[in-house]
Amino acid sequence: MYREPTPQEPTVARQFVEKLGTFQDDFSSLIEPLFCLPTKLPLTAWQGHIPFMFVLMKLLKPKRYVELGVHNGASLIAAATAARTYGLDTELNGIDAWMGDVHAGQYDGDQVYSELRAHVDANFKNVRLIKSFFADARITFANESIDLLHIDGLHTYEAVKEDFTTWLGAMAPNGVILFHDTCVYDRGFGVHRLWAELKSMYTTMEFHHSYGLGVLFLNPEDRRIAPLASLASNAQCMGVYQDLTSYIADVLPERMRALEYVSAPAAPAAPPAPPPPSPQEQQRADALDLENARLRAEVHALRTSTSWRITAPIRAIKAFYAK
């Protein structure tokens, strides 16, 4: 039998509601966006950070977003969906060679690119996919022209540091830079090393789930990010927010499946069964069946007769010349 939990037995739901109350002053900017859904959820290690992408896009309202390392486009699709959700005129750029590497693994780059291209073309008008190495693409972006940069390419220390230094000059003075995999310490990953260095130089915040996400603010006084800067300065509130974000991200696949089920077109209704025939119509149908049976019997008898078999070659020749 169900009973209400006592105050000494907090449920997950109660804990969740209590944590939401912590952010009642900034609910619309920090919490509501976490519940948005992207148009597509590819298989990705970035899944846990998709809810926070909606928060960033709503607060920053970036004019230009650039992503270094796109693969199947999970984070790029999330950013594009967020821009559309909030009516932003954001130019979104996804840069990748689609060749795989020691950390992303080897994959069919042409197929992955084609599938992503098809989804982007069908759903977004403001997304560019740029097949290029990161350093080669840098020249196409003017200095101080990028508001939000997502670095998620090769994850060695040398590679991620080169990406950061190469693209730093392209960042707007109030820009924000994201680093994925800040909590991976094996397989030659070195993002955590660079992140430790950057934290001593810049205002930052981070998430530890989904392999870690570092968020670097070039201008902590930027009024757009005031809710995030305040959050980052309070360790207790930040811990609560990290848990909330992780909780919401965990149920993202189930929510996407539920959305697909609700959005799926209904199966066409079966045509209605015809009404039963009247007694008069049934009598006429029975009479026609008897007449058809009689005629089929006569034809069968004719075709099996000796004369029919003997004249078969003549009929065949006649049919040939009649063509």
Coordinates of C-alpha atoms in Angstrom, one line a residue:
M1 CA 0.0 0.0 0.0
Y2 CA 1.3 3.4 -0.9
R3 CA 2.2 5.9 1.8
E4 CA 3.7 9.4 1.8
P5 CA 7.4 9.3 2.6
T6 CA 8.3 10.8 5.9
P7 CA 10.7 13.8 6.0
Q8 CA 13.4 11.4 7.0
E9 CA 12.9 9.4 3.8
P10 CA 13.4 11.9 0.9
T11 CA 12.6 10.6 -2.5
V12 CA 14.4 11.5 -5.6
A13 CA 11.5 13.6 -6.7
R14 CA 11.5 15.5 -3.4
Q15 CA 15.2 16.1 -3.6
F16 CA 14.8 17.3 -7.2
V17 CA 12.1 19.8 -6.3
E18 CA 14.1 21.0 -3.4
K19 CA 17.1 21.6 -5.6
L20 CA 14.9 23.4 -8.2
G21 CA 13.9 25.8 -5.4
T22 CA 17.6 26.8 -5.0
F23 CA 17.4 28.6 -8.3
Q24 CA 14.0 30.2 -8.1
D25 CA 15.4 33.7 -8.9
D26 CA 17.1 32.4 -12.1
F27 CA 14.7 29.6 -13.0
S28 CA 13.9 30.8 -16.5
S29 CA 17.5 31.2 -17.5
L30 CA 19.2 28.3 -15.7
I31 CA 16.6 25.6 -15.3
E32 CA 13.9 25.9 -17.9
P33 CA 16.3 25.5 -20.9
L34 CA 17.6 22.3 -19.5
F35 CA 14.4 20.6 -20.4
C36 CA 14.5 21.4 -24.1
L37 CA 15.0 18.6 -26.7
P38 CA 17.2 18.6 -29.8
T39 CA 15.8 17.7 -33.2
K40 CA 17.9 14.6 -33.2
L41 CA 20.0 12.6 -30.6
P42 CA 22.9 10.8 -32.4
L43 CA 24.9 8.3 -30.4
T44 CA 27.3 10.5 -28.5
A45 CA 29.6 10.9 -25.5
W46 CA 28.3 14.5 -25.5
Q47 CA 24.8 13.6 -24.5
G48 CA 25.1 14.8 -20.9
H49 CA 25.9 18.3 -21.9
I50 CA 23.1 18.9 -24.4
P51 CA 20.7 20.4 -21.8
F52 CA 23.4 22.9 -20.8
M53 CA 23.9 23.9 -24.4
F54 CA 20.3 25.3 -24.4
V55 CA 21.2 27.4 -21.3
L56 CA 24.3 28.8 -22.9
M57 CA 22.5 29.7 -26.1
K58 CA 19.6 31.4 -24.3
L59 CA 22.0 33.5 -22.2
L60 CA 24.6 34.3 -24.7
K61 CA 22.5 34.8 -27.8
P62 CA 25.6 34.3 -29.9
K63 CA 25.9 35.8 -33.4
R64 CA 28.4 33.2 -34.4
Y65 CA 29.0 29.7 -33.0
V66 CA 32.0 27.5 -34.1
E67 CA 32.6 23.9 -33.4
L68 CA 35.9 22.2 -33.8
G69 CA 35.2 18.5 -34.1
V70 CA 31.7 17.7 -35.2
H71 CA 31.6 13.9 -35.9
N72 CA 27.9 13.0 -36.0
G73 CA 26.8 16.4 -35.0
A74 CA 25.2 15.9 -31.5
S75 CA 26.4 19.1 -30.0
L76 CA 26.0 21.1 -33.3
I77 CA 22.4 19.9 -33.6
A78 CA 21.7 20.9 -30.0
A79 CA 23.1 24.4 -30.6
A80 CA 21.1 24.8 -33.8
T81 CA 17.9 23.6 -32.1
A82 CA 18.5 26.0 -29.3
A83 CA 19.1 28.9 -31.7
R84 CA 15.8 28.1 -33.4
T85 CA 14.0 27.6 -30.1
Y86 CA 14.9 31.1 -28.9
G87 CA 14.6 32.9 -32.2
L88 CA 18.3 33.7 -32.5
D89 CA 19.9 34.8 -35.7
T90 CA 23.0 32.7 -35.0
E91 CA 25.4 31.5 -37.7
L92 CA 26.5 28.0 -36.7
N93 CA 29.7 26.5 -38.2
G94 CA 30.8 22.8 -37.8
I95 CA 34.4 22.2 -38.8
D96 CA 35.7 18.6 -39.2
A97 CA 37.7 16.6 -41.7
W98 CA 35.4 13.6 -41.0
M99 CA 38.4 11.3 -41.1
G100 CA 38.5 10.0 -37.5
D101 CA 41.5 9.9 -35.2
V102 CA 43.1 8.0 -32.4
H103 CA 40.4 9.2 -29.9
A104 CA 37.3 9.5 -32.0
G105 CA 38.1 6.2 -33.7
Q106 CA 37.9 5.2 -37.3
Y107 CA 34.5 5.5 -39.0
D108 CA 32.9 5.9 -42.4
G109 CA 33.4 9.7 -42.7
D110 CA 31.5 10.1 -45.9
Q111 CA 28.4 8.3 -44.6
V112 CA 28.5 10.2 -41.3
Y113 CA 28.9 13.5 -43.1
S114 CA 26.1 12.7 -45.6
E115 CA 23.6 11.7 -42.8
L116 CA 24.4 14.9 -40.9
R117 CA 24.2 17.0 -44.0
A118 CA 20.8 15.6 -44.8
H119 CA 19.5 16.4 -41.3
V120 CA 20.9 19.9 -41.3
D121 CA 19.6 20.7 -44.7
A122 CA 16.1 19.5 -43.7
N123 CA 15.9 21.3 -40.4
F124 CA 18.2 24.4 -40.3
K125 CA 19.1 27.2 -42.7
N126 CA 21.8 28.8 -40.6
V127 CA 24.2 25.8 -40.2
R128 CA 27.4 25.4 -42.3
L129 CA 29.4 22.2 -42.4
I130 CA 33.0 22.8 -43.3
K131 CA 35.2 19.9 -44.3
S132 CA 38.6 21.1 -43.3
F133 CA 41.4 20.7 -40.7
F134 CA 41.0 23.2 -37.9
A135 CA 44.1 25.3 -38.6
D136 CA 43.3 25.6 -42.3
A137 CA 39.8 26.9 -41.5
R138 CA 41.0 29.5 -39.1
I139 CA 41.8 32.0 -41.9
T140 CA 38.2 32.1 -42.9
F141 CA 37.1 33.7 -39.6
A142 CA 38.0 37.3 -38.8
N143 CA 39.5 38.2 -35.4
E144 CA 37.1 38.7 -32.6
S145 CA 34.2 37.3 -34.6
I146 CA 33.2 34.2 -32.6
D147 CA 31.0 34.4 -29.6
L148 CA 30.9 30.7 -28.6
L149 CA 33.6 28.2 -29.5
H150 CA 33.4 24.5 -28.8
I151 CA 36.7 22.6 -28.9
D152 CA 36.2 18.8 -29.3
G153 CA 38.8 17.6 -31.7
L154 CA 41.9 15.4 -31.1
H155 CA 42.3 15.3 -27.3
T156 CA 46.0 15.1 -26.7
Y157 CA 47.5 17.9 -24.7
E158 CA 49.4 19.3 -27.6
A159 CA 46.5 19.2 -30.0
V160 CA 43.9 20.8 -27.8
K161 CA 46.4 23.5 -26.7
E162 CA 47.1 24.3 -30.4
D163 CA 43.4 24.5 -31.1
F164 CA 43.0 26.9 -28.1
T165 CA 45.9 29.2 -29.1
T166 CA 45.1 29.1 -32.8
W167 CA 41.5 30.2 -32.3
L168 CA 41.8 32.4 -29.3
G169 CA 42.3 35.5 -31.5
A170 CA 39.1 34.8 -33.3
M171 CA 37.1 35.1 -30.1
A172 CA 35.0 38.1 -29.3
P173 CA 36.0 39.9 -26.1
N174 CA 32.9 38.6 -24.3
G175 CA 33.3 35.1 -25.8
V176 CA 32.9 31.7 -24.2
I177 CA 34.9 28.6 -25.0
L178 CA 33.8 25.0 -24.3
F179 CA 36.2 22.1 -23.7
H180 CA 34.9 18.5 -23.8
D181 CA 36.6 15.5 -22.0
T182 CA 38.1 17.5 -19.2
C183 CA 37.6 14.5 -16.8
V184 CA 39.4 11.8 -18.9
Y185 CA 42.8 10.9 -17.7
D186 CA 43.8 7.9 -19.8
R187 CA 44.3 6.8 -23.4
G188 CA 46.5 9.8 -24.0
F189 CA 43.8 12.4 -23.3
G190 CA 45.4 15.7 -22.2
V191 CA 42.5 18.1 -22.1
H192 CA 42.5 17.9 -18.3
R193 CA 46.1 19.2 -18.3
L194 CA 45.3 22.3 -20.3
W195 CA 42.1 22.8 -18.4
A196 CA 44.1 22.9 -15.1
E197 CA 46.3 25.6 -16.6
L198 CA 43.4 27.7 -17.9
K199 CA 41.5 27.6 -14.6
S200 CA 44.3 29.5 -13.0
M201 CA 44.1 32.2 -15.6
Y202 CA 40.4 32.6 -16.4
T203 CA 37.0 32.5 -14.8
T204 CA 35.6 29.0 -15.4
M205 CA 32.9 26.5 -14.5
E206 CA 32.8 22.8 -15.2
F207 CA 30.7 19.7 -15.2
H208 CA 32.1 16.3 -14.3
H209 CA 29.5 13.9 -16.0
S210 CA 29.7 12.7 -19.6
Y211 CA 33.5 12.9 -19.5
G212 CA 33.6 16.5 -18.3
L213 CA 32.9 19.9 -19.8
G214 CA 34.9 23.0 -19.1
V215 CA 33.3 26.4 -19.7
L216 CA 35.7 29.3 -19.9
F217 CA 34.5 32.9 -19.8
L218 CA 36.8 35.5 -21.4
N219 CA 34.9 38.3 -19.7
P220 CA 33.4 37.4 -16.4
E221 CA 31.8 40.8 -16.1
D222 CA 29.7 40.2 -19.2
R223 CA 26.1 40.9 -18.0
R224 CA 24.7 38.1 -20.3
I225 CA 26.4 35.4 -18.2
A226 CA 25.8 37.0 -14.8
P227 CA 23.7 34.0 -13.6
L228 CA 26.5 31.6 -14.6
A229 CA 29.2 33.7 -13.1
S230 CA 27.3 33.9 -9.8
L231 CA 26.7 30.1 -9.9
A232 CA 30.4 29.4 -10.5
S233 CA 31.4 31.6 -7.5
N234 CA 29.2 29.5 -5.1
A235 CA 30.5 25.9 -4.7
Q236 CA 27.4 24.6 -3.0
C237 CA 25.0 26.0 -5.6
M238 CA 27.3 24.8 -8.3
G239 CA 27.3 21.3 -6.9
V240 CA 23.5 21.3 -6.9
Y241 CA 23.4 22.6 -10.5
Q242 CA 25.9 19.9 -11.6
D243 CA 23.6 17.2 -10.1
L244 CA 20.5 18.7 -11.7
T245 CA 22.1 18.9 -15.1
S246 CA 23.3 15.3 -14.9
Y247 CA 19.9 14.1 -13.7
I248 CA 18.1 15.7 -16.6
A249 CA 20.6 14.5 -19.1
D250 CA 20.2 10.9 -17.9
V251 CA 16.6 10.8 -19.0
L252 CA 17.2 12.6 -22.3
P253 CA 17.1 9.3 -24.5
E254 CA 13.8 8.3 -22.9
R255 CA 12.3 11.7 -23.5
M256 CA 13.5 11.7 -27.1
R257 CA 11.8 8.3 -27.7
A258 CA 8.6 9.5 -26.1
L259 CA 8.7 12.6 -28.4
E260 CA 9.2 10.4 -31.4
Y261 CA 6.2 8.2 -30.3
V262 CA 3.9 11.2 -29.8
S263 CA 5.0 12.8 -33.1
A264 CA 4.7 9.6 -35.2
P265 CA 1.9 9.8 -37.7
A266 CA -1.1 7.7 -36.8
A267 CA -1.6 4.5 -38.8
P268 CA -4.2 4.9 -41.5
A269 CA -7.6 3.7 -40.4
A270 CA -8.8 0.5 -42.0
P271 CA -11.6 1.1 -44.6
P272 CA -15.0 0.4 -43.2
A273 CA -16.5 -3.0 -43.9
P274 CA -19.1 -3.0 -46.7
P275 CA -22.7 -3.4 -45.5
P276 CA -24.1 -7.0 -45.8
P277 CA -26.1 -7.5 -49.1
S278 CA -29.9 -7.4 -49.0
P279 CA -31.8 -10.7 -49.6
Q280 CA -32.6 -9.7 -53.2
E281 CA -28.9 -8.8 -53.9
Q282 CA -27.7 -12.1 -52.4
Q283 CA -30.2 -14.1 -54.6
R284 CA -28.9 -12.4 -57.8
A285 CA -25.3 -13.1 -56.7
D286 CA -26.0 -16.7 -56.2
A287 CA -27.7 -17.0 -59.6
L288 CA -24.7 -15.4 -61.3
D289 CA -22.3 -17.8 -59.5
L290 CA -24.3 -20.8 -60.8
E291 CA -24.4 -19.4 -64.4
N292 CA -20.5 -18.8 -64.3
A293 CA -20.0 -22.4 -63.1
R294 CA -22.1 -23.8 -65.9
L295 CA -20.2 -21.8 -68.6
R296 CA -16.8 -22.8 -67.2
A297 CA -17.9 -26.5 -67.4
E298 CA -18.9 -26.1 -71.0
V299 CA -15.7 -24.4 -71.9
H300 CA -13.7 -27.1 -70.2
A301 CA -15.6 -29.8 -72.0
L302 CA -15.0 -28.1 -75.4
R303 CA -11.3 -27.7 -74.8
T304 CA -10.8 -31.3 -73.8
S305 CA -12.7 -32.6 -76.8
T306 CA -10.9 -34.3 -79.7
S307 CA -11.8 -31.6 -82.2
W308 CA -10.4 -28.8 -80.0
R309 CA -7.1 -30.6 -79.6
I310 CA -6.8 -31.4 -83.4
T311 CA -7.5 -27.8 -84.4
A312 CA -5.1 -26.3 -81.8
P313 CA -2.2 -25.8 -84.4
I314 CA -4.5 -24.1 -86.8
R315 CA -5.6 -21.6 -84.1
A316 CA -2.0 -20.9 -83.2
I317 CA -1.0 -20.2 -86.8
K318 CA -4.1 -17.9 -87.2
A319 CA -3.2 -16.0 -84.0
F320 CA 0.4 -15.6 -85.2
Y321 CA -0.5 -14.0 -88.5
A322 CA -3.2 -11.9 -86.9
K323 CA -0.5 -9.9 -85.0

